[in-house]
Amino acid sequence: MSLRSLRSLSMKRLSMRSLLLLSLLALSNTSLAEGGRNYSRIQVSDEMRVETGKVVVDLYYEVLCPDSRSFVVYQLFPAWQRLRDIFTINYIPYGKALTYGDTDKFRFSCQHGPVECQGNTYHACAAKYIEDEDIKLDYIKCMINDNYDPVRAALRCSREMAVDWSAISTCAKGGEGNMLHKLAGDRTHALRPKVTFIPTIELNGEQLYQREVRRYFTRELCKQYQDPVKPAHCISIL
């Protein structure tokens, strides 16, 4: 298959995922509008910000999961340090959770209990309000290293990263954070194939062979990068 064909196929896949995300957002906003509350600007780490040519990494994770922590610390973070110019990251903190209720306030049952639900919400709010991608990943890594007291972890990491604590805290404690967690759940439940293991990592909308992606993330990332001029680090490992 030619490079032009590969790029065309990649963009078609991204367009399909973008339409799915827009549909989920529309359904959520419609149901909330019926309840008299406007959340039209609330969204999970926005896939619409895809930069042409970059690999889109969708990270489906949960904050108290040892495997999620290991992936962020030992795979995602080192890859970002070396290859940040070839990929973008969407953070979807939800995992094997369940969502209950409608319109007013959603309730959640998370795999590792209520503390994880709270931590997921802080991660979702951080992903929304921290605009600098380097600082965002530093913050996510900082929190997931010790997430058993989400409020303290979020505050500590906000101070270390010098980010706006008030925006993250207000989001996480209110309806906005509740909605962000729900939207993360919508995206997670919409995955095909369905989630069987957390973390699940998609590259350009494809799950590929997950064991390889989790263990050798940098290598798989480089394989998905379609620019004919590969970074030196990719050349060294392919």
Short mmCIF file of C-alpha atoms in Angstrom, two decimals:
data_model
loop_
_atom_site.label_atom_id
_atom_site.label_comp_id
_atom_site.label_asym_id
_atom_site.label_seq_id
_atom_site.Cartn_x
_atom_site.Cartn_y
_atom_site.Cartn_z
CA MET A 1 0.00 0.00 0.00
CA SER A 2 1.35 3.46 -0.91
CA LEU A 3 2.13 6.18 1.65
CA ARG A 4 -0.74 8.29 0.24
CA SER A 5 -3.16 5.38 0.67
CA LEU A 6 -1.98 4.77 4.24
CA ARG A 7 -2.51 8.40 5.13
CA SER A 8 -5.95 8.43 3.51
CA LEU A 9 -6.96 5.29 5.43
CA SER A 10 -5.65 6.76 8.68
CA MET A 11 -7.62 9.98 8.23
CA LYS A 12 -10.81 8.03 7.39
CA ARG A 13 -10.44 6.05 10.63
CA LEU A 14 -9.91 9.24 12.61
CA SER A 15 -12.94 10.83 10.95
CA MET A 16 -15.13 7.87 11.95
CA ARG A 17 -13.91 8.12 15.56
CA SER A 18 -14.46 11.88 15.52
CA LEU A 19 -18.07 11.36 14.39
CA LEU A 20 -18.58 8.82 17.19
CA LEU A 21 -17.22 11.25 19.78
CA LEU A 22 -19.41 14.06 18.45
CA SER A 23 -22.45 11.77 18.68
CA LEU A 24 -21.65 10.88 22.29
CA LEU A 25 -21.19 14.54 23.18
CA ALA A 26 -24.44 15.49 21.46
CA LEU A 27 -26.41 12.82 23.31
CA SER A 28 -24.92 13.84 26.64
CA ASN A 29 -25.49 17.54 26.09
CA THR A 30 -29.09 16.92 24.96
CA SER A 31 -29.93 14.91 28.08
CA LEU A 32 -28.35 17.52 30.34
CA ALA A 33 -30.11 20.38 28.59
CA GLU A 34 -33.39 18.66 29.35
CA GLY A 35 -32.43 18.81 33.02
CA GLY A 36 -31.99 22.58 32.76
CA ARG A 37 -28.19 22.57 32.87
CA ASN A 38 -25.88 23.58 30.04
CA TYR A 39 -22.70 21.53 29.64
CA SER A 40 -22.18 22.25 25.96
CA ARG A 41 -18.52 23.12 26.48
CA ILE A 42 -17.65 20.08 28.58
CA GLN A 43 -15.70 17.41 26.75
CA VAL A 44 -13.22 14.63 27.35
CA SER A 45 -9.67 15.36 26.18
CA ASP A 46 -10.63 16.46 22.69
CA GLU A 47 -9.79 14.20 19.76
CA MET A 48 -10.75 17.03 17.41
CA ARG A 49 -7.32 18.58 18.09
CA VAL A 50 -5.58 15.97 15.93
CA GLU A 51 -2.46 17.41 14.33
CA THR A 52 -1.94 16.20 10.78
CA GLY A 53 0.68 13.51 10.55
CA LYS A 54 0.88 12.76 14.26
CA VAL A 55 -0.15 9.45 15.76
CA VAL A 56 -3.22 9.80 17.98
CA VAL A 57 -2.86 7.85 21.23
CA ASP A 58 -6.08 7.22 23.15
CA LEU A 59 -5.28 6.04 26.67
CA TYR A 60 -8.15 4.24 28.41
CA TYR A 61 -7.07 3.78 32.02
CA GLU A 62 -8.06 3.91 35.70
CA VAL A 63 -6.04 5.69 38.32
CA LEU A 64 -5.63 2.94 40.95
CA CYS A 65 -4.80 0.22 38.44
CA PRO A 66 -1.18 -0.99 38.82
CA ASP A 67 -0.99 -1.77 35.10
CA SER A 68 -2.22 1.72 34.22
CA ARG A 69 0.36 3.24 36.55
CA SER A 70 3.12 1.09 35.09
CA PHE A 71 2.20 2.03 31.53
CA VAL A 72 2.12 5.77 32.23
CA VAL A 73 5.40 5.77 34.18
CA TYR A 74 7.48 3.27 32.23
CA GLN A 75 6.07 3.40 28.69
CA LEU A 76 4.10 6.56 27.92
CA PHE A 77 6.28 9.08 29.78
CA PRO A 78 9.64 7.88 28.36
CA ALA A 79 8.13 7.78 24.86
CA TRP A 80 6.92 11.36 25.25
CA GLN A 81 10.35 12.51 26.38
CA ARG A 82 11.93 11.19 23.18
CA LEU A 83 9.15 11.36 20.60
CA ARG A 84 6.69 14.07 21.65
CA ASP A 85 6.80 15.55 18.15
CA ILE A 86 5.18 12.50 16.51
CA PHE A 87 2.11 11.86 18.67
CA THR A 88 -0.70 13.36 20.71
CA ILE A 89 -2.41 11.87 23.76
CA ASN A 90 -6.08 11.74 24.72
CA TYR A 91 -6.62 10.74 28.37
CA ILE A 92 -9.78 8.74 29.11
CA PRO A 93 -9.77 7.91 32.85
CA TYR A 94 -12.58 5.46 33.54
CA GLY A 95 -11.52 1.85 33.08
CA LYS A 96 -13.83 -0.99 34.10
CA ALA A 97 -16.36 1.27 35.77
CA LEU A 98 -20.13 1.51 35.47
CA THR A 99 -22.32 4.61 35.22
CA TYR A 100 -25.78 5.00 36.77
CA GLY A 101 -28.40 7.74 36.76
CA ASP A 102 -29.19 10.50 34.32
CA THR A 103 -29.40 14.28 33.71
CA ASP A 104 -28.88 15.64 37.23
CA LYS A 105 -25.91 13.77 38.68
CA PHE A 106 -24.36 10.52 37.57
CA ARG A 107 -23.21 7.82 39.97
CA PHE A 108 -20.29 5.50 39.30
CA SER A 109 -19.03 2.13 40.43
CA CYS A 110 -15.30 1.85 39.79
CA GLN A 111 -13.21 -1.31 39.76
CA HIS A 112 -11.09 -0.20 42.73
CA GLY A 113 -13.82 1.57 44.66
CA PRO A 114 -15.06 5.14 45.23
CA VAL A 115 -11.56 6.56 45.69
CA GLU A 116 -10.75 5.53 42.14
CA CYS A 117 -13.88 7.26 40.83
CA GLN A 118 -12.77 10.43 42.60
CA GLY A 119 -9.25 10.10 41.22
CA ASN A 120 -10.55 9.49 37.70
CA THR A 121 -12.52 12.72 37.95
CA TYR A 122 -9.47 14.73 39.02
CA HIS A 123 -7.51 13.28 36.12
CA ALA A 124 -10.28 14.18 33.67
CA CYS A 125 -10.41 17.74 34.98
CA ALA A 126 -6.64 18.07 34.81
CA ALA A 127 -6.67 16.81 31.22
CA LYS A 128 -9.21 19.50 30.37
CA TYR A 129 -7.70 22.48 32.18
CA ILE A 130 -3.96 21.97 31.72
CA GLU A 131 -3.25 23.22 28.22
CA ASP A 132 0.49 22.60 28.01
CA GLU A 133 0.91 18.98 26.91
CA ASP A 134 4.26 18.52 28.66
CA ILE A 135 2.91 19.77 31.97
CA LYS A 136 -0.29 17.74 31.51
CA LEU A 137 1.58 14.46 31.25
CA ASP A 138 3.87 15.45 34.13
CA TYR A 139 0.75 16.09 36.22
CA ILE A 140 -0.93 12.81 35.24
CA LYS A 141 2.29 10.92 36.05
CA CYS A 142 2.65 12.79 39.34
CA MET A 143 -0.88 11.90 40.44
CA ILE A 144 -0.90 8.28 39.30
CA ASN A 145 2.29 7.60 41.25
CA ASP A 146 0.31 8.03 44.48
CA ASN A 147 -3.41 8.33 43.85
CA TYR A 148 -4.85 6.82 47.04
CA ASP A 149 -5.81 10.27 48.36
CA PRO A 150 -6.89 12.02 45.14
CA VAL A 151 -7.46 15.47 46.63
CA ARG A 152 -4.06 15.60 48.31
CA ALA A 153 -2.36 14.14 45.26
CA ALA A 154 -4.03 16.65 42.94
CA LEU A 155 -3.14 19.56 45.22
CA ARG A 156 0.46 18.41 45.63
CA CYS A 157 0.92 17.93 41.91
CA SER A 158 -0.71 21.30 41.17
CA ARG A 159 1.85 22.96 43.41
CA GLU A 160 4.75 21.02 41.90
CA MET A 161 3.66 21.79 38.34
CA ALA A 162 2.53 25.34 39.12
CA VAL A 163 -0.89 24.85 37.52
CA ASP A 164 -4.24 26.39 38.41
CA TRP A 165 -5.47 24.34 41.37
CA SER A 166 -8.74 26.24 41.68
CA ALA A 167 -9.90 25.32 38.16
CA ILE A 168 -9.11 21.62 38.63
CA SER A 169 -10.61 21.49 42.13
CA THR A 170 -13.81 23.31 41.17
CA CYS A 171 -14.22 21.04 38.16
CA ALA A 172 -13.64 17.82 40.12
CA LYS A 173 -16.00 18.74 42.96
CA GLY A 174 -18.87 19.87 40.75
CA GLY A 175 -21.12 18.87 37.92
CA GLU A 176 -18.44 19.44 35.32
CA GLY A 177 -16.19 16.72 36.71
CA ASN A 178 -19.18 14.40 37.11
CA MET A 179 -19.99 14.91 33.44
CA LEU A 180 -16.39 14.46 32.29
CA HIS A 181 -16.27 11.10 34.06
CA LYS A 182 -19.54 10.11 32.41
CA LEU A 183 -18.22 11.08 28.97
CA ALA A 184 -15.05 9.08 29.61
CA GLY A 185 -17.36 6.16 30.34
CA ASP A 186 -19.26 6.73 27.10
CA ARG A 187 -16.05 6.55 25.11
CA THR A 188 -14.83 3.50 27.01
CA HIS A 189 -18.10 1.58 26.59
CA ALA A 190 -18.14 2.45 22.87
CA LEU A 191 -14.79 0.75 22.24
CA ARG A 192 -14.81 -2.07 19.71
CA PRO A 193 -13.45 -4.57 20.51
CA LYS A 194 -14.83 -4.04 24.00
CA VAL A 195 -12.50 -3.47 26.93
CA THR A 196 -11.14 -6.66 28.46
CA PHE A 197 -7.98 -5.24 30.01
CA ILE A 198 -6.99 -1.89 31.45
CA PRO A 199 -5.13 0.03 30.25
CA THR A 200 -6.31 -0.21 26.67
CA ILE A 201 -4.32 1.91 24.25
CA GLU A 202 -5.46 2.81 20.76
CA LEU A 203 -3.10 4.12 18.10
CA ASN A 204 -4.90 6.03 15.35
CA GLY A 205 -8.17 4.44 16.41
CA GLU A 206 -6.84 0.88 16.31
CA GLN A 207 -6.22 -1.42 19.28
CA LEU A 208 -3.72 -3.58 17.38
CA TYR A 209 -2.09 -6.32 19.47
CA GLN A 210 -2.51 -4.86 22.96
CA ARG A 211 0.14 -6.92 24.71
CA GLU A 212 2.76 -5.57 22.31
CA VAL A 213 1.44 -2.00 22.62
CA ARG A 214 1.58 -2.12 26.43
CA ARG A 215 5.03 -3.72 26.59
CA TYR A 216 6.76 -2.08 23.64
CA PHE A 217 4.83 1.14 23.25
CA THR A 218 7.63 3.18 21.66
CA ARG A 219 8.27 0.55 19.01
CA GLU A 220 4.58 0.24 18.13
CA LEU A 221 4.26 4.03 18.09
CA CYS A 222 7.11 4.28 15.60
CA LYS A 223 5.49 1.63 13.40
CA GLN A 224 2.31 3.72 13.22
CA TYR A 225 4.11 6.95 12.38
CA GLN A 226 3.69 7.25 8.60
CA ASP A 227 6.04 10.11 7.78
CA PRO A 228 8.80 8.76 5.51
CA VAL A 229 11.37 10.68 7.57
CA LYS A 230 11.52 8.74 10.83
CA PRO A 231 13.00 10.18 14.04
CA ALA A 232 16.45 8.80 14.84
CA HIS A 233 15.11 6.97 17.89
CA CYS A 234 12.52 5.18 15.76
CA ILE A 235 15.16 4.15 13.24
CA SER A 236 17.27 2.71 16.05
CA ILE A 237 14.53 0.41 17.35
CA LEU A 238 12.71 -0.67 14.17
#
